[in-house]
Short mmCIF file of C-alpha atoms in Angstrom, two decimals:
data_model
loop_
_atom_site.label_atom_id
_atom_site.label_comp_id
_atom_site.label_asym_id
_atom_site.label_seq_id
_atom_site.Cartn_x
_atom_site.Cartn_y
_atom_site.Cartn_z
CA UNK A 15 0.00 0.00 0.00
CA UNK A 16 3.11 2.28 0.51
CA UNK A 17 4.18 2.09 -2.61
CA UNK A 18 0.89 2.41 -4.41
CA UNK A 19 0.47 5.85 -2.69
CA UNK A 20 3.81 6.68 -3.48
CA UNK A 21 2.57 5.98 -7.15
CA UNK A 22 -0.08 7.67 -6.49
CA UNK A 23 1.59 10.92 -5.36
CA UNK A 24 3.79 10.74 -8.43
CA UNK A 25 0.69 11.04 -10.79
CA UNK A 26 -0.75 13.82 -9.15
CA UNK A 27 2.43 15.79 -8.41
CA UNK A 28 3.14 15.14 -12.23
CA UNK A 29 -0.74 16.12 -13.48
CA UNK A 30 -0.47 19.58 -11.26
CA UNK A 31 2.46 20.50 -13.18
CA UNK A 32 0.67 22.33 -15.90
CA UNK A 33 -2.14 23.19 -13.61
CA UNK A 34 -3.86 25.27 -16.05
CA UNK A 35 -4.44 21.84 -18.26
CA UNK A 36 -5.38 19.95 -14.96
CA UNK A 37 -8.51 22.05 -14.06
CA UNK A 38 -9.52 22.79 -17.36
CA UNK A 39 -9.69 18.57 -17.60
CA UNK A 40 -11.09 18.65 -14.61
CA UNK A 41 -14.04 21.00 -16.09
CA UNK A 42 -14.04 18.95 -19.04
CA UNK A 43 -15.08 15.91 -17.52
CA UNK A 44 -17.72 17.36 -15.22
CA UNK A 45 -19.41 19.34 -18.46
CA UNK A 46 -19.86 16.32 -20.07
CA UNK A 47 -20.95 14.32 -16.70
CA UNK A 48 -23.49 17.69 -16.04
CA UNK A 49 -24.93 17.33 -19.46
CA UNK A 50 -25.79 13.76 -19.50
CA UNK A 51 -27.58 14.65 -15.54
CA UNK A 52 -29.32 17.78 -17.24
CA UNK A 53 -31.08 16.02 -19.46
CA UNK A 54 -32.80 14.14 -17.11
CA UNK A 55 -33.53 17.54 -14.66
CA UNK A 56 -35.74 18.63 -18.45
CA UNK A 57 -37.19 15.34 -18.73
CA UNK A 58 -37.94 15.06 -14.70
CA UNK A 59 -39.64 19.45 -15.18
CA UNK A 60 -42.05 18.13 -18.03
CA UNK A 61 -43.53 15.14 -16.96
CA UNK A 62 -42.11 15.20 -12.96
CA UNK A 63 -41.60 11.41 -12.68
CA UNK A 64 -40.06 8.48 -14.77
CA UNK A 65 -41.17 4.95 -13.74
CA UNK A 66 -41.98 6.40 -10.95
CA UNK A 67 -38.55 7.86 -10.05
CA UNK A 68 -38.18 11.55 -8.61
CA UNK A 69 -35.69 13.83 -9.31
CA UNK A 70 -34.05 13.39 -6.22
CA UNK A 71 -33.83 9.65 -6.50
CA UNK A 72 -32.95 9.92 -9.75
CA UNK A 73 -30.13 11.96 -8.33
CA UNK A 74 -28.89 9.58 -6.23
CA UNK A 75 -28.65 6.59 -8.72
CA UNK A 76 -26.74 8.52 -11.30
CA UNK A 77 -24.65 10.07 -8.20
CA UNK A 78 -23.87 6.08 -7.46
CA UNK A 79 -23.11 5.11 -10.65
CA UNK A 80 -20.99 8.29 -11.62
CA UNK A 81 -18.68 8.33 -7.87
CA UNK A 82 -18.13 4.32 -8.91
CA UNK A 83 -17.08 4.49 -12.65
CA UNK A 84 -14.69 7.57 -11.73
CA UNK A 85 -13.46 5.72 -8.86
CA UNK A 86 -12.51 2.80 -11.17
CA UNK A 87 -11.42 4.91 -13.80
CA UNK A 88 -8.70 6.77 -11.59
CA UNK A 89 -7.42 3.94 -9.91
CA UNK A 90 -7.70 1.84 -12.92
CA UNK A 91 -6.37 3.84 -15.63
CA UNK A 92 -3.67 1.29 -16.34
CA UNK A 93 -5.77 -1.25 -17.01
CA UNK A 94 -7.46 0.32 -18.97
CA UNK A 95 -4.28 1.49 -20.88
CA UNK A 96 -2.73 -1.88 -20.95
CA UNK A 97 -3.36 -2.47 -24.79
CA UNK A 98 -0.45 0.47 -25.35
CA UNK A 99 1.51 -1.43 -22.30
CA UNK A 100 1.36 -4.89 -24.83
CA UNK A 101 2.32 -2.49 -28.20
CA UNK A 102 5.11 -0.91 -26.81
CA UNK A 103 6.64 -3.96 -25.45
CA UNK A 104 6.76 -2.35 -21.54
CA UNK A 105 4.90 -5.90 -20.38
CA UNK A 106 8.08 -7.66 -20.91
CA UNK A 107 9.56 -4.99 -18.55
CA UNK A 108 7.23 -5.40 -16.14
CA UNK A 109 6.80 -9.54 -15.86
CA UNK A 110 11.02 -8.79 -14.83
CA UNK A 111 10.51 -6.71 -11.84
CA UNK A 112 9.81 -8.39 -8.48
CA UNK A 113 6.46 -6.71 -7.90
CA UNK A 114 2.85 -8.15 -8.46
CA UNK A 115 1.80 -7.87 -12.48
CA UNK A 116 -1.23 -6.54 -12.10
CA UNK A 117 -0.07 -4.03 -9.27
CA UNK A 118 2.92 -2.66 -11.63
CA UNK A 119 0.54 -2.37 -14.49
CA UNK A 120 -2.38 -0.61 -12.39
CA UNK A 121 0.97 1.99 -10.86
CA UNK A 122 1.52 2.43 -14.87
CA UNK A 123 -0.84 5.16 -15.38
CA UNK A 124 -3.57 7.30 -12.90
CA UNK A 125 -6.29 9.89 -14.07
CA UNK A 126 -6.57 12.41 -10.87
CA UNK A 127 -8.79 14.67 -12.94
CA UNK A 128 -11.64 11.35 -12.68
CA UNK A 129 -11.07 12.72 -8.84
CA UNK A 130 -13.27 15.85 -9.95
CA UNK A 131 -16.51 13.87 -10.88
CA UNK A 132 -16.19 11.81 -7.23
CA UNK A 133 -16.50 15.15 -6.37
CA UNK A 134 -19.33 15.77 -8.39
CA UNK A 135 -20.95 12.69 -7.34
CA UNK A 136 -20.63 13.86 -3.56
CA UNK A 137 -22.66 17.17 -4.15
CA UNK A 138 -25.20 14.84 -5.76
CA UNK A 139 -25.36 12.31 -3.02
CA UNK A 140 -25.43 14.84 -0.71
CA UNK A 141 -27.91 17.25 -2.26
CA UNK A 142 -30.10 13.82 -2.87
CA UNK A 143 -29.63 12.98 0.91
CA UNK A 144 -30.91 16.14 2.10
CA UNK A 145 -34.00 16.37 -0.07
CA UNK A 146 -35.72 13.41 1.32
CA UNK A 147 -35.17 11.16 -1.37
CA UNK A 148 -34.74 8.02 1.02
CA UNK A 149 -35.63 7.09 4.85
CA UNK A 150 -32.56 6.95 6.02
CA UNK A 151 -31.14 4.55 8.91
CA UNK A 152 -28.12 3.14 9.72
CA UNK A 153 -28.34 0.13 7.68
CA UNK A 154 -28.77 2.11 4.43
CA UNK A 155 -26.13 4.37 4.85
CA UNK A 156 -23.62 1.68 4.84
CA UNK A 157 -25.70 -0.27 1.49
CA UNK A 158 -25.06 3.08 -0.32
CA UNK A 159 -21.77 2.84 0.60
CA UNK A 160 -21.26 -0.61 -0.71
CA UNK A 161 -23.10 0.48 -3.88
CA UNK A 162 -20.29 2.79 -4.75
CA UNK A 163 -17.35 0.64 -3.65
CA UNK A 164 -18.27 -2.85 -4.78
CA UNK A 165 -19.93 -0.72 -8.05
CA UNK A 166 -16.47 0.49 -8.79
CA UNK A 167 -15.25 -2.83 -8.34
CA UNK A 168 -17.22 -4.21 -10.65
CA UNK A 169 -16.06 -1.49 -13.26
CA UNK A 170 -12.62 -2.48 -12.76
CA UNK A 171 -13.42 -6.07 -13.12
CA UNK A 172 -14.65 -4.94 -16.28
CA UNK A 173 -11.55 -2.96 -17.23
CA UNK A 174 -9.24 -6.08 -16.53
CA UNK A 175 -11.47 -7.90 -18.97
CA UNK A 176 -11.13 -5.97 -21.68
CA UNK A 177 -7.49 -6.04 -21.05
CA UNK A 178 -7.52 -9.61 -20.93
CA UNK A 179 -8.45 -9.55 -24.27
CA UNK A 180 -5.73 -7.62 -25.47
CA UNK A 181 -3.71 -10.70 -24.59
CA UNK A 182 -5.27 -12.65 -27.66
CA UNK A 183 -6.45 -9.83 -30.09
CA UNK A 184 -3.66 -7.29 -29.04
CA UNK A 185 -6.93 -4.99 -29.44
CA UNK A 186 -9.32 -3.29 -27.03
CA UNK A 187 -12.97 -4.71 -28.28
CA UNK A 188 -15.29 -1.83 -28.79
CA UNK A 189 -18.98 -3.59 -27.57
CA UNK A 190 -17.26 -3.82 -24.17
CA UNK A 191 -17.58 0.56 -23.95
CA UNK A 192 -21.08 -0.52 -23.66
CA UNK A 193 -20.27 -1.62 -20.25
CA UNK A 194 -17.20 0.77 -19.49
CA UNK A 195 -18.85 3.85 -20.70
CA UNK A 196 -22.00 3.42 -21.05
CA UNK A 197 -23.33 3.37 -17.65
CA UNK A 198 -22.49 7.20 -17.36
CA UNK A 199 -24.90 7.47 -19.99
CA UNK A 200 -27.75 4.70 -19.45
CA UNK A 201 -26.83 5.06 -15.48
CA UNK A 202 -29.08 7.70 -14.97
CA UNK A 203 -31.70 5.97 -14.63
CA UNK A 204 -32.49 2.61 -12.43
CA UNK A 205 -31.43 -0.28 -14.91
CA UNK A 206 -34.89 -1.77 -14.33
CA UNK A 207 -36.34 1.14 -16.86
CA UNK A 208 -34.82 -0.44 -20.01
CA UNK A 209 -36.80 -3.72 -19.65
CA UNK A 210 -36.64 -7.26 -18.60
CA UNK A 211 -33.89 -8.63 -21.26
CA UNK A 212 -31.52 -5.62 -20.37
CA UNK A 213 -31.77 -6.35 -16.31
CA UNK A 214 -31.32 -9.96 -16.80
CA UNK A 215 -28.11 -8.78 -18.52
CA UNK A 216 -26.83 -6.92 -16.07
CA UNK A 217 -28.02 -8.42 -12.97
CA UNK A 218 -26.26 -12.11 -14.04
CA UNK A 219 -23.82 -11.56 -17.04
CA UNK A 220 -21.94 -8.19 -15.78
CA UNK A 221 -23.78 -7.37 -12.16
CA UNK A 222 -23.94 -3.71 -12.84
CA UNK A 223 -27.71 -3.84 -11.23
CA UNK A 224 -26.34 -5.65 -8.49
CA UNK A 225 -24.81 -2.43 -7.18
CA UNK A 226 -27.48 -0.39 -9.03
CA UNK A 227 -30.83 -1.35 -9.84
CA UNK A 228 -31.94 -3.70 -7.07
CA UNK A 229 -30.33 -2.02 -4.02
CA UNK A 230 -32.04 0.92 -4.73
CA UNK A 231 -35.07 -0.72 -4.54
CA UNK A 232 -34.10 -1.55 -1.01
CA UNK A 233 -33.67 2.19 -0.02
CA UNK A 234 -36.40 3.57 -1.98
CA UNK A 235 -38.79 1.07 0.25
CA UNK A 236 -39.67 -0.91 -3.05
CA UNK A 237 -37.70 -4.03 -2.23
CA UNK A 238 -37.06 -6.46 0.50
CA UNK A 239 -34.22 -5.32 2.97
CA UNK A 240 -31.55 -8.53 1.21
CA UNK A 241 -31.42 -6.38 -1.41
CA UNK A 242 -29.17 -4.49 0.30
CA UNK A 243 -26.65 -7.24 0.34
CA UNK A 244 -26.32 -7.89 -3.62
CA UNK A 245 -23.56 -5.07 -4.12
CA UNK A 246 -21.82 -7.51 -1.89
CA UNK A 247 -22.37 -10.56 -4.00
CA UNK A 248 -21.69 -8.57 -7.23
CA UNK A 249 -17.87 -9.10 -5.98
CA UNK A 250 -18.08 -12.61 -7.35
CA UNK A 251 -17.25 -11.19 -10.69
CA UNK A 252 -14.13 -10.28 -9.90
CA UNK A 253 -12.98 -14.21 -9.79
CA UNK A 254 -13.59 -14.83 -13.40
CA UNK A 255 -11.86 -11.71 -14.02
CA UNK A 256 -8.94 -12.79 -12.00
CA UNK A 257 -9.00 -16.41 -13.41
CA UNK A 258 -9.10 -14.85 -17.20
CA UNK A 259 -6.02 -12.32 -16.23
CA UNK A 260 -4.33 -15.90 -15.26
CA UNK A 261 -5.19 -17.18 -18.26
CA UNK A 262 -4.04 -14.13 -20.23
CA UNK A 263 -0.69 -13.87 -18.23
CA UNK A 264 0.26 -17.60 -18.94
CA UNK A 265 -0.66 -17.18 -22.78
CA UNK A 266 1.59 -14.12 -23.34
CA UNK A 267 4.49 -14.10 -25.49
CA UNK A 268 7.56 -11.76 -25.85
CA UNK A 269 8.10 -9.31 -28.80
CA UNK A 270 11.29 -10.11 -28.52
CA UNK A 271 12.04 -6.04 -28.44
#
């Protein structure tokens, strides 16, 4: 852990040096994050529900979905950059160094600036909080928390996937955005909303509800209270993930450069 933060202070010390750039990346990403929210505030001030969703709970779904993809995205920029690791020949350097793999290649590369929408995600939660969009209790506070940090989880999980893959096709596959990028899009609302077929999807082929759709339910008093415990269960995901990275590892072969 010492040496990821050390990583970790490297990236950020390094970002900050053209600090101009930084926050003008920073606003970058929260434009595009505020425009994707906006159009459901326009939506919400026409017809004043969606599947029976206020804007306030509305708020807090997208605010869960949005503080675990940048959370993932941060932390897991190298993974996500690992098709550029393969290219450029640095995974030879890396399988020679007596560290982890998958720790050297996630210390590769950071994105502080993803640190901005977390932030964004907190004035969400908490504007959502305050407006009476859930009961609160104990109990709840700590599923929302698990929503975020086994969501971003499953993100990364995700992320190592598609890096996986690199390890065959020496190519990112595109259709897996839909589950990288996407959910900042089709996050906004509860998953449930796009119909049976797409829940089934992501409730038992990539668990993105699990942290999503069906805990809310819980706090939104439309579900029984073990819904609260699914974000828990969506960590399950991560062993085919680590099993494929295996796989992948073993079935790697030198450039020779």
């Amino acid at each position: 852990m010492k040496l990821y933060l050390k990583f970790l202070s490297i990236h950020i010390r390094s970002a900050m040096t053209y600090r101009a750039s930084f926050f003008l990346s920073c606003l970058g990403h929260l434009l595009i994050t505020t425009n994707v929210f906006l159009s459901v505030v326009f939506l919400l001030g026409r017809f004043g529900t969606v599947g029976g969703y206020t804007l306030s709970q509305l708020s807090l779904c997208y605010a869960v979905i949005l503080a675990a993809t940048s959370l993932a995205e941060c932390f897991g920029r190298g993974i996500d950059a690992f098709g550029r690791i393969l290219s450029e020949a640095q995974f030879d350097r890396i399988m020679l160094r007596p560290r982890p793999l998958l720790f050297q290649v996630l210390c590769q590369d950071m994105k502080p600036t993803m640190l901005a929408r977390v932030l964004q995600a907190v004035a969400m939660l908490v504007w959502a909080i305050g407006s009476g969009a859930v009961s609160w209790t104990p109990a709840k506070g700590l599923v929302l928390a698990l929503m975020i940090f086994c969501g971003a989880a499953v993100f990364f999980g995700v992320y190592l996937i598609n890096a996986c893959v690199t390890f065959f096709t020496l190519e990112h596959i595109e259709a897996l955005n839909i589950f990288m990028d996407g959910p900042r899009e089709y996050g906004k609302y509860p998953f449930g909303i796009y119909g049976k077929p797409v829940l089934l999807v992501l409730t038992f082929l990539v668990p993105l509800a699990l942290v999503q759709h069906w805990p809310l339910q819980y706090l939104f008093d439309r579900g029984p209270s073990w819904y609260g415990l699914l974000p828990i269960a969506s960590l399950l995901f991560l062993i085919p993930c680590g099993l494929l990275w295996r796989l992948g590892v073993r079935h790697y072969r030198s450039t020779g450069s």
